[in-house]
PDB file of C-alpha atoms in Angstrom:
ATOM      1  CA  ASN A  89       0.326  -0.101   0.111  1.00 41.00           C
ATOM      2  CA  ILE A  90       1.524   3.245  -0.556  1.00 40.00           C
ATOM      3  CA  PHE A  91       0.303   6.232   1.232  1.00 41.00           C
ATOM      4  CA  VAL A  92      -0.101   9.544  -0.674  1.00 41.00           C
ATOM      5  CA  GLY A  93      -0.201  12.101   1.755  1.00 40.00           C
ATOM      6  CA  ARG A  94      -1.650  15.180  -0.057  1.00 39.00           C
ATOM      7  CA  PHE A  95      -4.680  13.622  -0.788  1.00 39.00           C
ATOM      8  CA  GLY A  96      -5.395  11.067   2.594  1.00 40.00           C
ATOM      9  CA  LEU A  97      -5.629   7.928   0.024  1.00 39.00           C
ATOM     10  CA  HIS A  98      -3.750   4.692   0.407  1.00 40.00           C
ATOM     11  CA  LEU A  99      -3.397   3.237  -3.147  1.00 41.00           C
ATOM     12  CA  ARG A 100      -2.756  -0.791  -4.347  1.00 42.00           C
ATOM     13  CA  TYR A 101       0.197   0.079  -7.070  1.00 41.00           C
ATOM     14  CA  ARG A 102      -1.350  -1.492 -10.618  1.00 43.00           C
ATOM     15  CA  ASP A 103      -0.420  -0.757 -13.759  1.00 47.00           C
ATOM     16  CA  GLU A 104      -1.657   2.847 -14.944  1.00 49.00           C
ATOM     17  CA  PRO A 105      -4.818   1.739 -16.784  1.00 58.00           C
ATOM     18  CA  GLN A 106      -6.284  -0.093 -14.238  1.00 56.00           C
ATOM     19  CA  LEU A 107      -5.007   2.635 -10.844  1.00 51.00           C
ATOM     20  CA  ARG A 108      -6.973   5.394 -13.015  1.00 56.00           C
ATOM     21  CA  ARG A 109     -10.354   2.967 -13.553  1.00 59.00           C
ATOM     22  CA  ASP A 110     -10.194   2.116  -9.157  1.00 59.00           C
ATOM     23  CA  TYR A 111      -8.901   5.268  -7.676  1.00 64.00           C
ATOM     24  CA  GLY A 112      -9.503   8.059 -10.114  1.00 67.00           C
ATOM     25  CA  ARG A 113     -13.160   8.870  -8.280  1.00 68.00           C
ATOM     26  CA  ALA A 114     -11.665   8.754  -5.223  1.00 69.00           C
ATOM     27  CA  LEU A 115      -8.660  11.062  -5.772  1.00 73.00           C
ATOM     28  CA  ARG A 116     -11.327  13.606  -7.427  1.00 73.00           C
ATOM     29  CA  GLU A 117     -13.217  13.198  -4.045  1.00 73.00           C
ATOM     30  CA  ARG A 118      -9.996  14.239  -2.033  1.00 71.00           C
ATOM     31  CA  GLY A 119      -8.930  17.610  -4.648  1.00 77.00           C
ATOM     32  CA  CYS A 120      -7.412  15.398  -7.289  1.00 77.00           C
ATOM     33  CA  ARG A 121      -9.042  17.107 -10.198  1.00 75.00           C
ATOM     34  CA  SER A 122      -6.804  18.136 -12.930  1.00 81.00           C
ATOM     35  CA  GLU A 123      -5.195  15.603 -15.358  1.00 81.00           C
ATOM     36  CA  GLU A 124      -2.223  17.196 -14.066  1.00 84.00           C
ATOM     37  CA  GLN A 125      -2.700  16.837 -10.612  1.00 82.00           C
ATOM     38  CA  PHE A 126      -3.580  13.292 -11.476  1.00 80.00           C
ATOM     39  CA  GLN A 127      -0.359  12.804 -13.280  1.00 83.00           C
ATOM     40  CA  GLU A 128       1.849  14.515 -10.175  1.00 85.00           C
ATOM     41  CA  VAL A 129      -0.040  11.977  -7.915  1.00 82.00           C
ATOM     42  CA  LEU A 130       0.508   8.719 -10.518  1.00 81.00           C
ATOM     43  CA  ARG A 131       4.189  10.248 -10.605  1.00 85.00           C
ATOM     44  CA  GLU A 132       4.857   9.928  -6.837  1.00 85.00           C
ATOM     45  CA  ILE A 133       3.314   6.392  -6.695  1.00 81.00           C
ATOM     46  CA  GLU A 134       5.898   5.350  -9.121  1.00 84.00           C
ATOM     47  CA  ALA A 135       8.569   6.910  -7.897  1.00 85.00           C
ATOM     48  CA  GLU A 136       7.995   5.229  -4.263  1.00 81.00           C
ATOM     49  CA  VAL A 137       6.856   1.731  -6.239  1.00 81.00           C
ATOM     50  CA  GLN A 138      10.836   1.994  -7.791  1.00 85.00           C
ATOM     51  CA  ARG A 139      12.275   3.321  -4.241  1.00 81.00           C
ATOM     52  CA  ARG A 140      10.795  -0.209  -2.850  1.00 79.00           C
ATOM     53  CA  LYS A 141      12.002  -2.155  -4.916  1.00 80.00           C
ATOM     54  CA  GLN A 142      15.233  -1.071  -4.831  1.00 82.00           C
ATOM     55  CA  LEU A 143      15.542  -1.507  -0.759  1.00 81.00           C
ATOM     56  CA  ILE A 144      16.253  -5.339  -0.490  1.00 83.00           C
ATOM     57  CA  TYR A 145      19.603  -4.684  -2.918  1.00 87.00           C
ATOM     58  CA  GLN A 146      20.242  -1.713  -0.477  1.00 89.00           C
ATOM     59  CA  SER A 147      19.969  -3.376   2.337  1.00 90.00           C
ATOM     60  CA  VAL A 148      22.253  -6.122   1.309  1.00 91.00           C
ATOM     61  CA  GLU A 149      25.050  -3.612   0.123  1.00 94.00           C
ATOM     62  CA  ARG A 150      24.767  -2.151   3.628  1.00 94.00           C
ATOM     63  CA  ARG A 151      25.209  -5.556   5.308  1.00 94.00           C
ATOM     64  CA  ALA A 152      28.453  -6.341   3.064  1.00 96.00           C
ATOM     65  CA  ILE A 153      30.113  -3.625   4.379  1.00 97.00           C
ATOM     66  CA  ILE A 154      29.014  -3.592   7.884  1.00 96.00           C
ATOM     67  CA  SER A 155      29.792  -6.760   8.611  1.00 96.00           C
ATOM     68  CA  LYS A 156      33.336  -6.155   6.672  1.00 96.00           C
ATOM     69  CA  CYS A 157      34.177  -2.725   8.279  1.00 97.00           C
ATOM     70  CA  TYR A 158      31.995  -2.238  11.469  1.00 97.00           C
ATOM     71  CA  LYS A 159      34.076  -3.360  14.724  1.00 96.00           C
ATOM     72  CA  PRO A 160      31.386  -3.667  17.310  1.00 97.00           C
ATOM     73  CA  LYS A 161      31.907  -2.144  20.815  1.00 97.00           C
ATOM     74  CA  HIS A 162      30.415  -5.092  22.722  1.00 97.00           C
ATOM     75  CA  PRO A 163      30.415  -8.149  20.382  1.00 97.00           C
ATOM     76  CA  GLU A 164      28.288 -10.713  23.209  1.00 97.00           C
ATOM     77  CA  VAL A 165      25.422  -9.058  22.390  1.00 97.00           C
ATOM     78  CA  TYR A 166      25.145 -10.212  19.182  1.00 98.00           C
ATOM     79  CA  THR A 167      24.270 -13.984  20.572  1.00 98.00           C
ATOM     80  CA  LEU A 168      21.476 -13.979  22.439  1.00 98.00           C
ATOM     81  CA  GLN A 169      22.075 -15.764  25.846  1.00 97.00           C
ATOM     82  CA  ASP A 170      19.902 -16.798  28.767  1.00 97.00           C
ATOM     83  CA  SER A 171      22.393 -14.422  30.687  1.00 97.00           C
ATOM     84  CA  PHE A 172      20.212 -11.721  29.037  1.00 98.00           C
ATOM     85  CA  LEU A 173      16.820 -12.677  29.620  1.00 98.00           C
ATOM     86  CA  ALA A 174      14.862 -11.800  32.546  1.00 98.00           C
ATOM     87  CA  PRO A 175      14.229 -14.404  34.979  1.00 98.00           C
ATOM     88  CA  GLU A 176      10.886 -14.347  35.032  1.00 98.00           C
ATOM     89  CA  PHE A 177      10.402 -14.379  30.924  1.00 98.00           C
ATOM     90  CA  LEU A 178      12.227 -17.936  31.096  1.00 98.00           C
ATOM     91  CA  GLU A 179      10.160 -18.929  34.048  1.00 98.00           C
ATOM     92  CA  ILE A 180       6.865 -18.344  31.637  1.00 98.00           C
ATOM     93  CA  VAL A 181       9.084 -20.315  28.727  1.00 98.00           C
ATOM     94  CA  ARG A 182       9.646 -23.517  31.257  1.00 98.00           C
ATOM     95  CA  PHE A 183       5.434 -23.212  32.032  1.00 98.00           C
ATOM     96  CA  CYS A 184       4.698 -23.063  28.137  1.00 98.00           C
ATOM     97  CA  THR A 185       6.642 -25.629  27.564  1.00 97.00           C
ATOM     98  CA  SER A 186       5.651 -28.055  30.435  1.00 96.00           C
ATOM     99  CA  PRO A 187       3.048 -30.966  30.155  1.00 94.00           C
ATOM    100  CA  GLY A 188      -0.836 -29.288  30.421  1.00 91.00           C
ATOM    101  CA  ALA A 189       0.367 -26.106  30.227  1.00 96.00           C
ATOM    102  CA  ASP A 190      -2.724 -23.333  28.883  1.00 96.00           C
ATOM    103  CA  LEU A 191      -3.564 -20.132  28.396  1.00 97.00           C
ATOM    104  CA  GLN A 192      -4.955 -19.273  31.540  1.00 96.00           C
ATOM    105  CA  GLY A 193      -2.204 -20.936  33.060  1.00 97.00           C
ATOM    106  CA  LEU A 194      -0.097 -18.200  30.959  1.00 98.00           C
ATOM    107  CA  LEU A 195      -2.029 -15.532  31.119  1.00 97.00           C
ATOM    108  CA  SER A 196      -1.446 -15.670  35.423  1.00 96.00           C
ATOM    109  CA  TYR A 197       2.302 -14.777  34.409  1.00 97.00           C
ATOM    110  CA  LEU A 198       1.420 -12.000  32.373  1.00 97.00           C
ATOM    111  CA  GLU A 199       0.033  -8.650  32.042  1.00 95.00           C
ATOM    112  CA  SER A 200      -3.203  -8.088  30.306  1.00 95.00           C
ATOM    113  CA  PHE A 201      -4.722  -4.694  28.401  1.00 89.00           C
ATOM    114  CA  SER A 202      -8.814  -4.514  28.266  1.00 80.00           C
ATOM    115  CA  ASP A 203     -10.064  -7.307  25.431  1.00 84.00           C
ATOM    116  CA  LYS A 204      -7.534  -6.506  23.259  1.00 89.00           C
ATOM    117  CA  ARG A 205      -5.680  -9.022  23.690  1.00 94.00           C
ATOM    118  CA  ILE A 206      -2.225  -7.177  25.118  1.00 95.00           C
ATOM    119  CA  TYR A 207      -0.034  -8.460  27.223  1.00 97.00           C
ATOM    120  CA  ARG A 208       3.088  -6.889  28.951  1.00 97.00           C
ATOM    121  CA  LEU A 209       5.942  -9.904  30.215  1.00 97.00           C
ATOM    122  CA  PRO A 210       9.865  -9.291  31.278  1.00 97.00           C
ATOM    123  CA  VAL A 211      12.059  -9.753  28.103  1.00 98.00           C
ATOM    124  CA  PHE A 212      15.571  -8.837  29.310  1.00 98.00           C
ATOM    125  CA  THR A 213      17.444  -7.974  32.219  1.00 97.00           C
ATOM    126  CA  LYS A 214      18.465  -4.149  33.232  1.00 95.00           C
ATOM    127  CA  GLU A 215      22.366  -4.703  32.637  1.00 97.00           C
ATOM    128  CA  PHE A 216      21.622  -6.747  28.812  1.00 97.00           C
ATOM    129  CA  CYS A 217      19.146  -3.534  27.400  1.00 96.00           C
ATOM    130  CA  GLN A 218      22.115  -0.868  28.587  1.00 96.00           C
ATOM    131  CA  ALA A 219      25.049  -3.050  27.018  1.00 97.00           C
ATOM    132  CA  PHE A 220      22.245  -3.005  23.809  1.00 97.00           C
ATOM    133  CA  MET A 221      21.888   0.134  23.755  1.00 94.00           C
ATOM    134  CA  ASP A 222      25.703   1.618  24.243  1.00 96.00           C
ATOM    135  CA  GLU A 223      26.387  -0.839  21.039  1.00 97.00           C
ATOM    136  CA  LEU A 224      23.873   0.764  19.209  1.00 95.00           C
ATOM    137  CA  GLU A 225      24.929   4.562  19.800  1.00 93.00           C
ATOM    138  CA  ASN A 226      28.405   3.355  18.938  1.00 96.00           C
ATOM    139  CA  PHE A 227      27.254   2.018  15.504  1.00 96.00           C
ATOM    140  CA  GLU A 228      25.014   4.704  14.976  1.00 91.00           C
ATOM    141  CA  GLN A 229      28.318   7.321  15.866  1.00 92.00           C
ATOM    142  CA  SER A 230      30.170   5.049  12.958  1.00 95.00           C
ATOM    143  CA  ASP A 231      30.560   6.324   9.271  1.00 94.00           C
ATOM    144  CA  MET A 232      28.764   3.166   8.684  1.00 95.00           C
ATOM    145  CA  PRO A 233      25.907   3.150   6.176  1.00 93.00           C
ATOM    146  CA  LYS A 234      22.690   3.106   7.996  1.00 88.00           C
ATOM    147  CA  GLY A 235      18.975   1.818   6.596  1.00 86.00           C
ATOM    148  CA  ARG A 236      16.065   3.408   8.720  1.00 77.00           C
ATOM    149  CA  PRO A 237      13.604   0.972  10.152  1.00 76.00           C
ATOM    150  CA  ASN A 238      10.415   2.388   7.795  1.00 67.00           C
ATOM    151  CA  THR A 239       9.040   5.458   6.324  1.00 64.00           C
ATOM    152  CA  MET A 240       7.642   6.325   9.981  1.00 65.00           C
ATOM    153  CA  ASN A 241      10.938   5.997  11.901  1.00 60.00           C
ATOM    154  CA  ASN A 242      13.631   8.265  10.705  1.00 62.00           C
ATOM    155  CA  TYR A 243      15.882   7.310  13.481  1.00 67.00           C
ATOM    156  CA  GLY A 244      16.946   3.146  14.701  1.00 80.00           C
ATOM    157  CA  VAL A 245      18.815   0.503  13.055  1.00 90.00           C
ATOM    158  CA  LEU A 246      17.767  -2.423  10.856  1.00 93.00           C
ATOM    159  CA  LEU A 247      19.068  -5.564  13.184  1.00 96.00           C
ATOM    160  CA  ASN A 248      19.629  -7.829  10.217  1.00 94.00           C
ATOM    161  CA  GLU A 249      22.277  -5.140   8.496  1.00 95.00           C
ATOM    162  CA  LEU A 250      23.914  -5.733  12.264  1.00 96.00           C
ATOM    163  CA  GLY A 251      24.085  -9.344  11.349  1.00 95.00           C
ATOM    164  CA  MET A 252      21.902 -10.211  14.694  1.00 96.00           C
ATOM    165  CA  ASP A 253      18.945 -12.285  12.422  1.00 95.00           C
ATOM    166  CA  GLU A 254      20.749 -15.553  13.319  1.00 95.00           C
ATOM    167  CA  PRO A 255      22.693 -15.207  16.407  1.00 97.00           C
ATOM    168  CA  PHE A 256      20.318 -13.315  18.164  1.00 98.00           C
ATOM    169  CA  LEU A 257      16.863 -12.907  16.898  1.00 98.00           C
ATOM    170  CA  THR A 258      15.980 -16.304  15.092  1.00 97.00           C
ATOM    171  CA  PRO A 259      16.975 -17.727  18.937  1.00 98.00           C
ATOM    172  CA  LEU A 260      14.566 -15.321  20.642  1.00 98.00           C
ATOM    173  CA  ARG A 261      11.786 -15.359  18.263  1.00 98.00           C
ATOM    174  CA  GLU A 262      11.651 -19.468  18.974  1.00 98.00           C
ATOM    175  CA  ARG A 263      11.753 -18.705  21.966  1.00 97.00           C
ATOM    176  CA  LEU A 264       8.271 -17.053  22.221  1.00 98.00           C
ATOM    177  CA  LEU A 265       6.331 -19.496  20.284  1.00 98.00           C
ATOM    178  CA  PRO A 266       5.093 -21.733  22.982  1.00 97.00           C
ATOM    179  CA  LEU A 267       3.591 -18.402  24.516  1.00 98.00           C
ATOM    180  CA  THR A 268       2.618 -17.163  21.073  1.00 98.00           C
ATOM    181  CA  ALA A 269       1.220 -20.695  20.096  1.00 97.00           C
ATOM    182  CA  LEU A 270      -1.319 -20.390  23.472  1.00 98.00           C
ATOM    183  CA  LEU A 271      -2.081 -16.471  22.790  1.00 98.00           C
ATOM    184  CA  TYR A 272      -2.412 -15.903  18.858  1.00 97.00           C
ATOM    185  CA  PRO A 273      -3.308 -19.966  17.604  1.00 96.00           C
ATOM    186  CA  GLU A 274      -5.142 -18.496  14.624  1.00 95.00           C
ATOM    187  CA  LEU A 275      -2.442 -16.129  13.162  1.00 95.00           C
ATOM    188  CA  GLY A 276      -0.110 -19.184  13.200  1.00 96.00           C
ATOM    189  CA  GLY A 277       1.383 -18.145  16.420  1.00 96.00           C
ATOM    190  CA  ALA A 278       2.881 -21.892  16.770  1.00 96.00           C
ATOM    191  CA  CYS A 279       4.612 -21.507  13.619  1.00 96.00           C
ATOM    192  CA  LEU A 280       6.117 -18.014  13.468  1.00 97.00           C
ATOM    193  CA  ASP A 281       9.273 -18.505  10.896  1.00 95.00           C
ATOM    194  CA  SER A 282      10.300 -15.630   9.846  1.00 95.00           C
ATOM    195  CA  HIS A 283      11.048 -11.795  11.511  1.00 96.00           C
ATOM    196  CA  LYS A 284      11.989  -8.456  10.817  1.00 94.00           C
ATOM    197  CA  ALA A 285      13.283  -6.708  13.824  1.00 95.00           C
ATOM    198  CA  PHE A 286      14.730  -2.885  14.411  1.00 94.00           C
ATOM    199  CA  VAL A 287      15.073  -0.295  17.323  1.00 93.00           C
ATOM    200  CA  VAL A 288      13.483   2.793  16.952  1.00 90.00           C
ATOM    201  CA  LYS A 289      14.731   5.670  19.045  1.00 84.00           C
ATOM    202  CA  TYR A 290      12.662   8.768  20.018  1.00 78.00           C
ATOM    203  CA  SER A 291      13.883  12.447  21.678  1.00 70.00           C
ATOM    204  CA  LEU A 292      13.205  15.618  21.428  1.00 69.00           C
ATOM    205  CA  ASN A 293      15.392  16.900  18.713  1.00 71.00           C
ATOM    206  CA  GLU A 294      14.312  13.763  15.976  1.00 59.00           C
ATOM    207  CA  ASP A 295      11.144  11.443  16.544  1.00 55.00           C
ATOM    208  CA  LEU A 296       8.440  12.519  19.438  1.00 49.00           C
ATOM    209  CA  ASP A 297       5.975  10.419  18.327  1.00 51.00           C
ATOM    210  CA  LEU A 298       4.635   7.553  15.866  1.00 63.00           C
ATOM    211  CA  SER A 299       1.303   7.917  13.880  1.00 66.00           C
ATOM    212  CA  SER A 300      -1.503   5.179  14.200  1.00 75.00           C
ATOM    213  CA  HIS A 301      -0.459   2.586  11.765  1.00 83.00           C
ATOM    214  CA  TYR A 302      -0.733  -1.573  11.752  1.00 88.00           C
ATOM    215  CA  ASP A 303       2.020  -4.029  11.262  1.00 90.00           C
ATOM    216  CA  ASN A 304       3.376  -5.913   8.574  1.00 92.00           C
ATOM    217  CA  ALA A 305       2.834  -9.217  11.296  1.00 95.00           C
ATOM    218  CA  GLU A 306       1.039 -11.690  12.487  1.00 97.00           C
ATOM    219  CA  VAL A 307       2.496 -11.104  16.092  1.00 97.00           C
ATOM    220  CA  THR A 308       4.617  -8.155  17.285  1.00 97.00           C
ATOM    221  CA  LEU A 309       7.084  -7.905  20.381  1.00 98.00           C
ATOM    222  CA  ASN A 310       7.744  -4.523  21.403  1.00 96.00           C
ATOM    223  CA  VAL A 311      10.294  -4.252  24.079  1.00 97.00           C
ATOM    224  CA  SER A 312      11.563  -1.102  26.048  1.00 94.00           C
ATOM    225  CA  LEU A 313      15.350  -0.693  26.177  1.00 93.00           C
ATOM    226  CA  GLY A 314      15.235   2.719  28.064  1.00 80.00           C
ATOM    227  CA  LYS A 315      16.790   5.171  28.662  1.00 78.00           C
ATOM    228  CA  GLU A 316      15.107   8.025  31.024  1.00 75.00           C
ATOM    229  CA  PHE A 317      11.967   9.418  29.189  1.00 72.00           C
ATOM    230  CA  THR A 318       8.884  11.108  30.425  1.00 72.00           C
ATOM    231  CA  GLU A 319       5.456  10.045  28.617  1.00 75.00           C
ATOM    232  CA  GLY A 320       5.812   8.582  25.079  1.00 76.00           C
ATOM    233  CA  ASN A 321       2.831   5.596  25.957  1.00 84.00           C
ATOM    234  CA  LEU A 322       1.757   3.449  23.415  1.00 86.00           C
ATOM    235  CA  TYR A 323      -2.203   3.478  22.234  1.00 86.00           C
ATOM    236  CA  PHE A 324      -3.909   1.016  20.835  1.00 89.00           C
ATOM    237  CA  GLY A 325      -7.739   0.969  18.555  1.00 86.00           C
ATOM    238  CA  ASP A 326      -9.255  -1.185  16.893  1.00 82.00           C
ATOM    239  CA  PHE A 327      -7.893  -4.801  15.021  1.00 80.00           C
ATOM    240  CA  ASN A 328      -7.504  -3.755  11.387  1.00 74.00           C
ATOM    241  CA  GLN A 329     -10.137  -5.920  10.276  1.00 64.00           C
ATOM    242  CA  ASP A 330     -13.102  -5.118  13.070  1.00 66.00           C
ATOM    243  CA  PRO A 331     -13.345  -1.278  13.138  1.00 62.00           C
ATOM    244  CA  SER A 332     -15.676   0.068  15.142  1.00 64.00           C
ATOM    245  CA  PRO A 333     -17.447   3.371  14.309  1.00 64.00           C
ATOM    246  CA  VAL A 334     -16.630   5.222  17.487  1.00 65.00           C
ATOM    247  CA  PRO A 335     -13.075   3.061  18.087  1.00 70.00           C
ATOM    248  CA  ARG A 336     -11.931   2.661  21.849  1.00 80.00           C
ATOM    249  CA  TYR A 337      -8.604   3.830  22.412  1.00 85.00           C
ATOM    250  CA  ILE A 338      -6.292   2.225  25.686  1.00 89.00           C
ATOM    251  CA  GLU A 339      -2.850   3.698  26.767  1.00 89.00           C
ATOM    252  CA  VAL A 340      -0.143   1.545  27.726  1.00 90.00           C
ATOM    253  CA  GLN A 341       3.192   2.563  29.557  1.00 86.00           C
ATOM    254  CA  HIS A 342       6.610   1.785  28.557  1.00 86.00           C
ATOM    255  CA  VAL A 343       8.465   0.059  31.327  1.00 89.00           C
ATOM    256  CA  GLY A 344      11.909  -0.840  30.572  1.00 88.00           C
ATOM    257  CA  GLY A 345      12.702  -4.497  30.035  1.00 92.00           C
ATOM    258  CA  ARG A 346       9.654  -5.239  29.461  1.00 95.00           C
ATOM    259  CA  GLY A 347       8.145  -6.075  26.412  1.00 96.00           C
ATOM    260  CA  LEU A 348       4.239  -5.636  24.923  1.00 96.00           C
ATOM    261  CA  LEU A 349       3.138  -8.581  22.793  1.00 97.00           C
ATOM    262  CA  HIS A 350       0.131  -7.942  20.035  1.00 96.00           C
ATOM    263  CA  ARG A 351      -1.264  -8.797  17.449  1.00 95.00           C
ATOM    264  CA  GLY A 352       0.109  -7.025  14.173  1.00 93.00           C
ATOM    265  CA  GLY A 353      -2.901  -5.695  12.586  1.00 91.00           C
ATOM    266  CA  GLN A 354      -3.894  -3.851  16.403  1.00 89.00           C
ATOM    267  CA  ILE A 355      -4.397  -0.401  15.380  1.00 88.00           C
ATOM    268  CA  HIS A 356      -1.781   1.950  17.512  1.00 87.00           C
ATOM    269  CA  GLY A 357       0.685   4.194  17.787  1.00 86.00           C
ATOM    270  CA  ALA A 358       3.229   6.221  20.363  1.00 84.00           C
ATOM    271  CA  LEU A 359       2.226   9.637  22.113  1.00 82.00           C
ATOM    272  CA  PRO A 360       5.074  12.376  22.188  1.00 81.00           C
ATOM    273  CA  ILE A 361       7.862  11.818  24.526  1.00 77.00           C
ATOM    274  CA  ALA A 362       8.140  15.127  27.052  1.00 76.00           C
ATOM    275  CA  SER A 363      11.805  14.388  28.007  1.00 79.00           C
ATOM    276  CA  GLY A 364      14.808  11.957  27.182  1.00 79.00           C
ATOM    277  CA  GLU A 365      15.507   9.279  25.054  1.00 83.00           C
ATOM    278  CA  ARG A 366      13.239   6.451  24.482  1.00 84.00           C
ATOM    279  CA  TRP A 367      14.948   3.022  22.549  1.00 90.00           C
ATOM    280  CA  ASN A 368      12.753   0.471  21.462  1.00 91.00           C
ATOM    281  CA  LEU A 369      13.222  -3.109  20.171  1.00 96.00           C
ATOM    282  CA  ILE A 370      10.429  -4.001  17.970  1.00 95.00           C
ATOM    283  CA  VAL A 371      10.324  -7.672  16.249  1.00 97.00           C
ATOM    284  CA  TRP A 372       7.259  -8.417  13.473  1.00 96.00           C
ATOM    285  CA  MET A 373       7.143 -12.181  13.491  1.00 98.00           C
ATOM    286  CA  ARG A 374       5.292 -13.901  10.493  1.00 96.00           C
ATOM    287  CA  SER A 375       3.725 -16.739   9.833  1.00 96.00           C
ATOM    288  CA  SER A 376       4.354 -18.012   6.504  1.00 94.00           C
ATOM    289  CA  ALA A 377       1.139 -20.270   6.794  1.00 93.00           C
ATOM    290  CA  ILE A 378      -1.312 -17.426   7.368  1.00 94.00           C
ATOM    291  CA  ARG A 379       0.561 -14.964   4.994  1.00 93.00           C
ATOM    292  CA  ASN A 380       0.888 -17.445   2.219  1.00 92.00           C
ATOM    293  CA  GLN A 381      -3.305 -17.300   1.899  1.00 91.00           C
ATOM    294  CA  LEU A 382      -3.569 -13.833   2.427  1.00 89.00           C
ATOM    295  CA  CYS A 383      -1.040 -10.645   2.560  1.00 89.00           C
ATOM    296  CA  PRO A 384      -2.082  -8.844   5.671  1.00 88.00           C
ATOM    297  CA  MET A 385      -1.470  -5.470   3.893  1.00 84.00           C
ATOM    298  CA  CYS A 386      -3.685  -5.729   0.778  1.00 82.00           C
ATOM    299  CA  ARG A 387      -5.880  -8.404   1.956  1.00 83.00           C
ATOM    300  CA  ARG A 388      -5.615 -10.446  -1.248  1.00 85.00           C
ATOM    301  CA  LYS A 389      -3.492 -13.718  -2.395  1.00 87.00           C
ATOM    302  CA  PRO A 390       0.061 -12.572  -2.816  1.00 86.00           C
ATOM    303  CA  GLU A 391       2.173 -12.021  -5.914  1.00 83.00           C
ATOM    304  CA  LEU A 392       5.673 -12.797  -5.221  1.00 82.00           C
ATOM    305  CA  VAL A 393       8.753 -11.885  -6.267  1.00 78.00           C
ATOM    306  CA  GLU A 394      12.938 -12.887  -5.528  1.00 80.00           C
ATOM    307  CA  ALA A 395      14.160 -11.699  -2.372  1.00 78.00           C
ATOM    308  CA  GLU A 396      17.318 -12.024  -0.317  1.00 77.00           C
ATOM    309  CA  GLY A 397      16.705 -13.642   3.538  1.00 79.00           C
ATOM    310  CA  PHE A 398      13.273 -13.600   5.144  1.00 83.00           C
ATOM    311  CA  GLY A 399      11.425 -10.780   2.959  1.00 81.00           C
ATOM    312  CA  ASP A 400       8.342 -10.312   3.493  1.00 89.00           C
ATOM    313  CA  GLY A 401       7.415 -13.356   5.103  1.00 91.00           C
ATOM    314  CA  PHE A 402       5.929 -15.067   1.977  1.00 90.00           C
ATOM    315  CA  THR A 403       6.974 -18.784   0.969  1.00 89.00           C
ATOM    316  CA  GLU A 404       6.172 -20.254  -2.468  1.00 78.00           C
ATOM    317  CA  PRO A 405       4.677 -23.513  -2.333  1.00 67.00           C
ATOM    318  CA  LEU A 406       7.125 -26.236  -2.672  1.00 55.00           C
ATOM    319  CA  ARG A 407       7.604 -27.947  -5.868  1.00 50.00           C
ATOM    320  CA  GLU A 408       9.966 -31.454  -6.289  1.00 41.00           C
ATOM    321  CA  GLU A 409      12.164 -29.683  -8.505  1.00 37.00           C
ATOM    322  CA  LEU A 410      13.064 -26.387  -6.365  1.00 39.00           C
ATOM    323  CA  PRO A 411      13.601 -25.886  -3.153  1.00 42.00           C
ATOM    324  CA  GLN A 412      11.407 -23.639  -1.309  1.00 47.00           C
ATOM    325  CA  THR A 413      12.077 -19.923  -1.431  1.00 45.00           C
ATOM    326  CA  LEU A 414      11.492 -16.897   0.634  1.00 41.00           C
ATOM    327  CA  ASN A 415      10.045 -14.074  -1.330  1.00 43.00           C
ATOM    328  CA  LEU A 416       8.836 -10.426  -1.132  1.00 40.00           C
ATOM    329  CA  CYS A 417       5.094  -9.498  -1.434  1.00 41.00           C
ATOM    330  CA  ALA A 418       5.002  -7.393  -4.974  1.00 34.00           C
ATOM    331  CA  LEU A 419       3.780  -4.197  -4.711  1.00 31.00           C
TER     332      LEU A 419
END
């Protein structure tokens, strides 16, 4: 989906004749009345499509440079260790992998918020959060090339470009599977087989907040790493497939080292911070078994193009003559 801010419209990119048929009237209703205006919007969309098509190749180039040239300050944080995880988190995992573990038993370990299936739990120790942020700041201050998380977050780090996917993030996602299997079974919680992970940063002189949106994920983990800050609560509205005429919003406060688990399709955002600086680890966890049937963003059967790594979490059907490949949802 491409958001055209001037006219407040989300467009699914197609060829030009189809785009005209589907969205011409909608654009006119939003103030795009002349052929010149329409062509300008179309050029913006086409430029954005081309930009997105190049993202994967640019990311591969950055990762190669970082791998060759960057010297980590805390190399130990790149490989997940039990000592990084809060004792309470390890206890929750032990419960979920024990015989007879069920949803009600799991919920006794978690903080629940309203009926929106949002849960808070301890994830990391304070010591790990401090070392991790110190490493991220060291990277930010280096002259390495840096890709940003998305078009809404201008500050932060794509963790796959730091080489953290296999040694850190995949083991973390796999540790979470016993929890997500109980909490979100209909979203493929038992088979979350890929992810996109990044760290976002908010401060008074940079990004202050995050507008309302939903994630390209089946399940999202959002962990507050620190530092000292005031305000900046998260807010949650409806699930994107079940909007109500008058949405009900709730606010959830960040707690250092603790993470929020929620459905990727839960509409949410971040209120402005009032002081200080806040870093959050975001892990979009995806189930190919779910999204192969229907893209969570455009709600259509996916049309795929080849991609490096996890792509957007889609997979091609297995063929006898070809190995399974991971692909990127076509725009």
